[in-house]
Amino acid sequence: GEDVEQSLFLSVREGDSSVINCTYTDSSSTYLYWYKQEPGAGLQLLTYIFSNMDMKQDQRLTVLLNKKDKHLSLRIADTQTGDSAIYFCAEKGGVDSSYKLIFGSGTRLLVRP
Amino acid sequence: SAVISQKPSRDICQRGTSLTIQCQVDSQVTMMFWYRQQPGQSLTLIATANQGSEATYESGFVIDKFPISRPNLTFSTLTVSNMSPEDSSIYLCSFGLAENEQFFGPGTRLTVL
């Protein structure tokens, strides 16, 4: 079945760049997503990328997709303490999987002052 | 994007009781979903709420335990029946405005004693 994996924890210093990595197994994925969850809050859609794209940039966020290796990354430039949260990647399957989202386990990002 | 709300935002319930969670979207949306996030875990899809027909449940989830209603294109309910402490989780509704975007409600934090 489909599987999405992420590293569990990342610690960076304020002002540095953060790179959160994700791998997935479903080759029929249509879209890949990054969500942010702050403590006690719901999920905030940060960005998404269509599966036939290699890169997408949105202000401080850069998403890179290597479809051959099924590897997705999220780079946060100039990381701030407010970026501390759990980041989930998710992949949306094709019509055969009813377009449902499969989530990774989440990466907890800690930004040190 | 549309605004999505859930009620209640949190509840503490006794074992053996049932709780109905409401999800309201301020736009008509085709697809609505219910997810569960167990403590410290990622999100798991419970079911797809279909307007005018029975919900489609994922493996491991059954209608008797998690009955779902979707009377129209802006509203859905999820009931957690005959609760046990293992049902303590955050329950989130989600919807897609278009094929590429999927948003989440703020979640209902349920604690079962």
PDB file of C-alpha atoms in Angstrom:
ATOM      1  CA  GLY A   1       0.000   0.000   0.000  1.00  0.00           C
ATOM      2  CA  GLU A   2       0.915   3.650  -0.029  1.00  0.00           C
ATOM      3  CA  ASP A   3       3.459   4.869   2.496  1.00  0.00           C
ATOM      4  CA  VAL A   4       4.882   8.276   3.335  1.00  0.00           C
ATOM      5  CA  GLU A   5       7.941   8.662   5.553  1.00  0.00           C
ATOM      6  CA  GLN A   6       9.572  11.631   7.244  1.00  0.00           C
ATOM      7  CA  SER A   7      12.329  12.144   9.759  1.00  0.00           C
ATOM      8  CA  LEU A   8      10.887  12.827  13.188  1.00  0.00           C
ATOM      9  CA  PHE A   9      12.855  15.811  14.374  1.00  0.00           C
ATOM     10  CA  LEU A  10      14.871  18.770  13.093  1.00  0.00           C
ATOM     11  CA  SER A  11      16.556  21.513  15.094  1.00  0.00           C
ATOM     12  CA  VAL A  12      17.924  24.680  13.485  1.00  0.00           C
ATOM     13  CA  ARG A  13      19.178  28.060  14.622  1.00  0.00           C
ATOM     14  CA  GLU A  14      17.055  31.130  13.960  1.00  0.00           C
ATOM     15  CA  GLY A  15      17.997  32.707  10.626  1.00  0.00           C
ATOM     16  CA  ASP A  16      19.317  29.476   9.122  1.00  0.00           C
ATOM     17  CA  SER A  17      17.519  27.486   6.447  1.00  0.00           C
ATOM     18  CA  SER A  18      15.520  24.390   7.357  1.00  0.00           C
ATOM     19  CA  VAL A  19      15.109  21.432   5.030  1.00  0.00           C
ATOM     20  CA  ILE A  20      12.466  18.850   5.825  1.00  0.00           C
ATOM     21  CA  ASN A  21      12.513  15.676   3.760  1.00  0.00           C
ATOM     22  CA  CYS A  22       9.813  13.208   2.806  1.00  0.00           C
ATOM     23  CA  THR A  23       9.680  10.029   0.749  1.00  0.00           C
ATOM     24  CA  TYR A  24       6.612   8.346  -0.664  1.00  0.00           C
ATOM     25  CA  THR A  25       5.837   5.142  -2.509  1.00  0.00           C
ATOM     26  CA  ASP A  26       2.764   5.792  -4.663  1.00  0.00           C
ATOM     27  CA  SER A  27       3.951   6.423  -8.207  1.00  0.00           C
ATOM     28  CA  SER A  28       0.458   7.547  -9.228  1.00  0.00           C
ATOM     29  CA  SER A  29       0.446  10.490  -6.807  1.00  0.00           C
ATOM     30  CA  THR A  30      -1.158  13.548  -8.327  1.00  0.00           C
ATOM     31  CA  TYR A  31      -0.299  16.215  -5.774  1.00  0.00           C
ATOM     32  CA  LEU A  32       2.036  16.439  -2.806  1.00  0.00           C
ATOM     33  CA  TYR A  33       1.393  18.722   0.120  1.00  0.00           C
ATOM     34  CA  TRP A  34       3.065  20.319   3.087  1.00  0.00           C
ATOM     35  CA  TYR A  35       0.974  21.129   6.148  1.00  0.00           C
ATOM     36  CA  LYS A  36       1.984  22.904   9.360  1.00  0.00           C
ATOM     37  CA  GLN A  37       0.509  22.086  12.752  1.00  0.00           C
ATOM     38  CA  GLU A  38       1.209  24.296  15.726  1.00  0.00           C
ATOM     39  CA  PRO A  39       0.546  23.021  19.271  1.00  0.00           C
ATOM     40  CA  GLY A  40      -3.172  22.585  19.940  1.00  0.00           C
ATOM     41  CA  ALA A  41      -4.116  23.750  16.459  1.00  0.00           C
ATOM     42  CA  GLY A  42      -5.452  22.203  13.275  1.00  0.00           C
ATOM     43  CA  LEU A  43      -3.567  21.757  10.035  1.00  0.00           C
ATOM     44  CA  GLN A  44      -2.573  24.740   7.941  1.00  0.00           C
ATOM     45  CA  LEU A  45      -1.980  24.114   4.250  1.00  0.00           C
ATOM     46  CA  LEU A  46       1.429  25.644   3.508  1.00  0.00           C
ATOM     47  CA  THR A  47       1.948  24.697  -0.096  1.00  0.00           C
ATOM     48  CA  TYR A  48       1.486  21.931  -2.603  1.00  0.00           C
ATOM     49  CA  ILE A  49       3.109  20.808  -5.823  1.00  0.00           C
ATOM     50  CA  PHE A  50       1.710  19.023  -8.831  1.00  0.00           C
ATOM     51  CA  SER A  51       3.459  15.749  -9.499  1.00  0.00           C
ATOM     52  CA  ASN A  52       4.796  16.793 -12.907  1.00  0.00           C
ATOM     53  CA  MET A  53       6.640  19.794 -11.450  1.00  0.00           C
ATOM     54  CA  ASP A  54      10.189  19.801 -10.097  1.00  0.00           C
ATOM     55  CA  MET A  55      10.102  22.908  -7.960  1.00  0.00           C
ATOM     56  CA  LYS A  56       7.728  25.457  -6.511  1.00  0.00           C
ATOM     57  CA  GLN A  57       8.681  28.604  -4.644  1.00  0.00           C
ATOM     58  CA  ASP A  58       6.388  30.665  -2.442  1.00  0.00           C
ATOM     59  CA  GLN A  59       8.076  33.442  -0.477  1.00  0.00           C
ATOM     60  CA  ARG A  60      10.310  31.708   2.107  1.00  0.00           C
ATOM     61  CA  LEU A  61       9.169  28.242   1.099  1.00  0.00           C
ATOM     62  CA  THR A  62      10.733  26.148  -1.651  1.00  0.00           C
ATOM     63  CA  VAL A  63       9.405  22.710  -2.517  1.00  0.00           C
ATOM     64  CA  LEU A  64      11.587  20.327  -4.496  1.00  0.00           C
ATOM     65  CA  LEU A  65      10.197  17.149  -6.016  1.00  0.00           C
ATOM     66  CA  ASN A  66      12.267  14.295  -7.401  1.00  0.00           C
ATOM     67  CA  LYS A  67       9.635  12.092  -8.924  1.00  0.00           C
ATOM     68  CA  LYS A  68      12.105   9.408 -10.008  1.00  0.00           C
ATOM     69  CA  ASP A  69      13.264   8.907  -6.415  1.00  0.00           C
ATOM     70  CA  LYS A  70       9.821   9.766  -4.954  1.00  0.00           C
ATOM     71  CA  HIS A  71      11.470  12.356  -2.736  1.00  0.00           C
ATOM     72  CA  LEU A  72       9.921  15.628  -1.622  1.00  0.00           C
ATOM     73  CA  SER A  73      11.541  18.381   0.404  1.00  0.00           C
ATOM     74  CA  LEU A  74      10.466  21.635   1.989  1.00  0.00           C
ATOM     75  CA  ARG A  75      13.042  24.352   2.457  1.00  0.00           C
ATOM     76  CA  ILE A  76      12.246  27.242   4.777  1.00  0.00           C
ATOM     77  CA  ALA A  77      14.584  30.186   4.293  1.00  0.00           C
ATOM     78  CA  ASP A  78      15.499  32.481   7.187  1.00  0.00           C
ATOM     79  CA  THR A  79      13.762  30.233   9.705  1.00  0.00           C
ATOM     80  CA  GLN A  80      12.058  32.085  12.544  1.00  0.00           C
ATOM     81  CA  THR A  81      10.977  30.942  16.010  1.00  0.00           C
ATOM     82  CA  GLY A  82       7.375  31.151  14.788  1.00  0.00           C
ATOM     83  CA  ASP A  83       8.181  28.370  12.332  1.00  0.00           C
ATOM     84  CA  SER A  84       8.524  25.921  15.226  1.00  0.00           C
ATOM     85  CA  ALA A  85       5.780  23.359  14.618  1.00  0.00           C
ATOM     86  CA  ILE A  86       5.151  19.894  13.246  1.00  0.00           C
ATOM     87  CA  TYR A  87       5.319  19.666   9.453  1.00  0.00           C
ATOM     88  CA  PHE A  88       3.429  16.934   7.646  1.00  0.00           C
ATOM     89  CA  CYS A  89       3.927  15.920   4.074  1.00  0.00           C
ATOM     90  CA  ALA A  90       1.040  14.193   2.349  1.00  0.00           C
ATOM     91  CA  GLU A  91       0.470  12.670  -1.022  1.00  0.00           C
ATOM     92  CA  LYS A  92      -2.783  12.508  -2.898  1.00  0.00           C
ATOM     93  CA  GLY A  93      -3.287   9.379  -4.906  1.00  0.00           C
ATOM     94  CA  GLY A  94      -5.018   9.105  -8.220  1.00  0.00           C
ATOM     95  CA  VAL A  95      -8.597   8.167  -8.997  1.00  0.00           C
ATOM     96  CA  ASP A  96      -7.957   4.559  -7.988  1.00  0.00           C
ATOM     97  CA  SER A  97      -7.354   5.699  -4.420  1.00  0.00           C
ATOM     98  CA  SER A  98     -10.311   8.101  -4.467  1.00  0.00           C
ATOM     99  CA  TYR A  99      -7.940  11.075  -4.228  1.00  0.00           C
ATOM    100  CA  LYS A 100      -7.446  10.528  -0.517  1.00  0.00           C
ATOM    101  CA  LEU A 101      -4.459  12.000   1.332  1.00  0.00           C
ATOM    102  CA  ILE A 102      -1.818   9.772   2.879  1.00  0.00           C
ATOM    103  CA  PHE A 103       0.176  11.550   5.576  1.00  0.00           C
ATOM    104  CA  GLY A 104       3.686  11.113   6.837  1.00  0.00           C
ATOM    105  CA  SER A 105       4.391  10.866  10.540  1.00  0.00           C
ATOM    106  CA  GLY A 106       5.328  14.534  10.790  1.00  0.00           C
ATOM    107  CA  THR A 107       8.639  16.291  11.422  1.00  0.00           C
ATOM    108  CA  ARG A 108       8.910  18.375  14.551  1.00  0.00           C
ATOM    109  CA  LEU A 109      10.907  21.523  13.760  1.00  0.00           C
ATOM    110  CA  LEU A 110      12.511  23.324  16.665  1.00  0.00           C
ATOM    111  CA  VAL A 111      13.983  26.751  15.977  1.00  0.00           C
ATOM    112  CA  ARG A 112      16.589  27.834  18.527  1.00  0.00           C
ATOM    113  CA  PRO A 113      17.098  31.551  19.183  1.00  0.00           C
TER     114      PRO A 113
ATOM    115  CA  SER B   1     -10.303  29.615   0.334  1.00  0.00           C
ATOM    116  CA  ALA B   2     -13.429  28.692   2.316  1.00  0.00           C
ATOM    117  CA  VAL B   3     -13.909  28.930   6.068  1.00  0.00           C
ATOM    118  CA  ILE B   4     -14.440  25.664   7.913  1.00  0.00           C
ATOM    119  CA  SER B   5     -15.589  25.320  11.504  1.00  0.00           C
ATOM    120  CA  GLN B   6     -16.065  22.413  13.864  1.00  0.00           C
ATOM    121  CA  LYS B   7     -18.108  22.018  17.009  1.00  0.00           C
ATOM    122  CA  PRO B   8     -17.291  21.238  19.742  1.00  0.00           C
ATOM    123  CA  SER B   9     -13.653  22.295  19.758  1.00  0.00           C
ATOM    124  CA  ARG B  10     -12.988  19.916  22.619  1.00  0.00           C
ATOM    125  CA  ASP B  11     -14.876  17.600  24.944  1.00  0.00           C
ATOM    126  CA  ILE B  12     -14.291  15.194  27.784  1.00  0.00           C
ATOM    127  CA  CYS B  13     -16.634  12.218  27.688  1.00  0.00           C
ATOM    128  CA  GLN B  14     -17.351   9.145  29.737  1.00  0.00           C
ATOM    129  CA  ARG B  15     -16.712   5.649  28.497  1.00  0.00           C
ATOM    130  CA  GLY B  16     -19.716   4.122  26.723  1.00  0.00           C
ATOM    131  CA  THR B  17     -21.265   7.408  25.631  1.00  0.00           C
ATOM    132  CA  SER B  18     -21.405   8.903  22.123  1.00  0.00           C
ATOM    133  CA  LEU B  19     -20.362  12.295  20.777  1.00  0.00           C
ATOM    134  CA  THR B  20     -21.449  13.950  17.558  1.00  0.00           C
ATOM    135  CA  ILE B  21     -19.022  16.379  15.934  1.00  0.00           C
ATOM    136  CA  GLN B  22     -20.289  18.962  13.476  1.00  0.00           C
ATOM    137  CA  CYS B  23     -18.398  20.396  10.522  1.00  0.00           C
ATOM    138  CA  GLN B  24     -19.618  23.467   8.647  1.00  0.00           C
ATOM    139  CA  VAL B  25     -18.093  24.991   5.513  1.00  0.00           C
ATOM    140  CA  ASP B  26     -19.096  28.391   4.186  1.00  0.00           C
ATOM    141  CA  SER B  27     -19.012  27.207   0.569  1.00  0.00           C
ATOM    142  CA  GLN B  28     -20.513  24.272  -1.228  1.00  0.00           C
ATOM    143  CA  VAL B  29     -17.848  21.608  -1.530  1.00  0.00           C
ATOM    144  CA  THR B  30     -17.976  18.327  -3.358  1.00  0.00           C
ATOM    145  CA  MET B  31     -15.728  16.210  -1.199  1.00  0.00           C
ATOM    146  CA  MET B  32     -15.633  16.164   2.592  1.00  0.00           C
ATOM    147  CA  PHE B  33     -13.494  13.858   4.679  1.00  0.00           C
ATOM    148  CA  TRP B  34     -13.077  12.909   8.323  1.00  0.00           C
ATOM    149  CA  TYR B  35      -9.628  12.225   9.774  1.00  0.00           C
ATOM    150  CA  ARG B  36      -8.392  11.068  13.145  1.00  0.00           C
ATOM    151  CA  GLN B  37      -5.125  12.104  14.771  1.00  0.00           C
ATOM    152  CA  GLN B  38      -4.268   9.971  17.770  1.00  0.00           C
ATOM    153  CA  PRO B  39      -1.981  11.506  20.411  1.00  0.00           C
ATOM    154  CA  GLY B  40       1.476  12.114  18.989  1.00  0.00           C
ATOM    155  CA  GLN B  41       0.544  10.459  15.706  1.00  0.00           C
ATOM    156  CA  SER B  42      -0.126  11.423  12.140  1.00  0.00           C
ATOM    157  CA  LEU B  43      -3.525  11.707  10.490  1.00  0.00           C
ATOM    158  CA  THR B  44      -5.545   8.733   9.354  1.00  0.00           C
ATOM    159  CA  LEU B  45      -8.543   8.969   7.051  1.00  0.00           C
ATOM    160  CA  ILE B  46     -11.711   7.578   8.636  1.00  0.00           C
ATOM    161  CA  ALA B  47     -14.135   8.045   5.760  1.00  0.00           C
ATOM    162  CA  THR B  48     -15.267  10.152   2.854  1.00  0.00           C
ATOM    163  CA  ALA B  49     -18.599  11.844   3.524  1.00  0.00           C
ATOM    164  CA  ASN B  50     -20.753  11.611   0.419  1.00  0.00           C
ATOM    165  CA  GLN B  51     -23.676  13.959  -0.047  1.00  0.00           C
ATOM    166  CA  GLY B  52     -26.926  12.066  -0.390  1.00  0.00           C
ATOM    167  CA  SER B  53     -25.435   8.603   0.071  1.00  0.00           C
ATOM    168  CA  GLU B  54     -23.652   6.492   2.638  1.00  0.00           C
ATOM    169  CA  ALA B  55     -20.103   7.417   3.616  1.00  0.00           C
ATOM    170  CA  THR B  56     -17.172   5.438   2.240  1.00  0.00           C
ATOM    171  CA  TYR B  57     -15.109   4.011   5.111  1.00  0.00           C
ATOM    172  CA  GLU B  58     -11.419   3.170   5.153  1.00  0.00           C
ATOM    173  CA  SER B  59     -10.080  -0.150   6.288  1.00  0.00           C
ATOM    174  CA  GLY B  60     -10.353  -0.453  10.053  1.00  0.00           C
ATOM    175  CA  PHE B  61     -13.297   1.930  10.407  1.00  0.00           C
ATOM    176  CA  VAL B  62     -16.959   0.890  10.388  1.00  0.00           C
ATOM    177  CA  ILE B  63     -20.249   2.700  10.161  1.00  0.00           C
ATOM    178  CA  ASP B  64     -21.567   1.368  13.472  1.00  0.00           C
ATOM    179  CA  LYS B  65     -18.669   2.955  15.335  1.00  0.00           C
ATOM    180  CA  PHE B  66     -18.370   6.156  13.272  1.00  0.00           C
ATOM    181  CA  PRO B  67     -21.715   7.001  11.675  1.00  0.00           C
ATOM    182  CA  ILE B  68     -21.475   9.975   9.325  1.00  0.00           C
ATOM    183  CA  SER B  69     -24.144  12.226   7.908  1.00  0.00           C
ATOM    184  CA  ARG B  70     -23.847  14.649   4.987  1.00  0.00           C
ATOM    185  CA  PRO B  71     -27.252  16.205   4.410  1.00  0.00           C
ATOM    186  CA  ASN B  72     -25.991  18.931   2.064  1.00  0.00           C
ATOM    187  CA  LEU B  73     -22.857  20.296   0.418  1.00  0.00           C
ATOM    188  CA  THR B  74     -21.842  22.521   3.344  1.00  0.00           C
ATOM    189  CA  PHE B  75     -22.376  20.347   6.431  1.00  0.00           C
ATOM    190  CA  SER B  76     -21.384  16.969   7.834  1.00  0.00           C
ATOM    191  CA  THR B  77     -21.404  15.209  11.186  1.00  0.00           C
ATOM    192  CA  LEU B  78     -19.268  12.411  12.605  1.00  0.00           C
ATOM    193  CA  THR B  79     -20.463  10.448  15.629  1.00  0.00           C
ATOM    194  CA  VAL B  80     -18.010   8.534  17.785  1.00  0.00           C
ATOM    195  CA  SER B  81     -20.158   5.798  19.308  1.00  0.00           C
ATOM    196  CA  ASN B  82     -19.788   3.761  22.477  1.00  0.00           C
ATOM    197  CA  MET B  83     -16.537   5.518  23.271  1.00  0.00           C
ATOM    198  CA  SER B  84     -13.535   4.012  25.002  1.00  0.00           C
ATOM    199  CA  PRO B  85     -10.284   5.687  26.099  1.00  0.00           C
ATOM    200  CA  GLU B  86      -8.680   4.450  22.860  1.00  0.00           C
ATOM    201  CA  ASP B  87     -10.957   6.880  20.972  1.00  0.00           C
ATOM    202  CA  SER B  88      -9.209   9.850  22.587  1.00  0.00           C
ATOM    203  CA  SER B  89      -7.910  11.765  19.566  1.00  0.00           C
ATOM    204  CA  ILE B  90      -8.270  14.898  17.550  1.00  0.00           C
ATOM    205  CA  TYR B  91     -10.957  14.506  14.904  1.00  0.00           C
ATOM    206  CA  LEU B  92     -10.637  16.753  11.864  1.00  0.00           C
ATOM    207  CA  CYS B  93     -12.933  17.354   8.963  1.00  0.00           C
ATOM    208  CA  SER B  94     -11.453  18.272   5.641  1.00  0.00           C
ATOM    209  CA  PHE B  95     -12.700  19.385   2.273  1.00  0.00           C
ATOM    210  CA  GLY B  96     -11.393  19.972  -1.219  1.00  0.00           C
ATOM    211  CA  LEU B  97     -12.349  23.072  -3.161  1.00  0.00           C
ATOM    212  CA  ALA B  98     -10.544  21.870  -6.237  1.00  0.00           C
ATOM    213  CA  GLU B  99      -8.559  18.801  -7.147  1.00  0.00           C
ATOM    214  CA  ASN B 100      -5.351  20.345  -5.899  1.00  0.00           C
ATOM    215  CA  GLU B 101      -6.374  22.027  -2.636  1.00  0.00           C
ATOM    216  CA  GLN B 102      -7.465  20.339   0.552  1.00  0.00           C
ATOM    217  CA  PHE B 103      -8.148  22.236   3.748  1.00  0.00           C
ATOM    218  CA  PHE B 104      -8.715  21.138   7.314  1.00  0.00           C
ATOM    219  CA  GLY B 105     -10.961  22.332  10.074  1.00  0.00           C
ATOM    220  CA  PRO B 106      -9.543  23.339  13.464  1.00  0.00           C
ATOM    221  CA  GLY B 107     -10.244  19.892  14.892  1.00  0.00           C
ATOM    222  CA  THR B 108     -12.193  18.499  17.850  1.00  0.00           C
ATOM    223  CA  ARG B 109     -10.015  17.326  20.723  1.00  0.00           C
ATOM    224  CA  LEU B 110     -11.753  14.387  22.397  1.00  0.00           C
ATOM    225  CA  THR B 111     -10.746  12.868  25.707  1.00  0.00           C
ATOM    226  CA  VAL B 112     -12.532   9.724  26.881  1.00  0.00           C
ATOM    227  CA  LEU B 113     -12.266   8.823  30.557  1.00  0.00           C
TER     228      LEU B 113
END
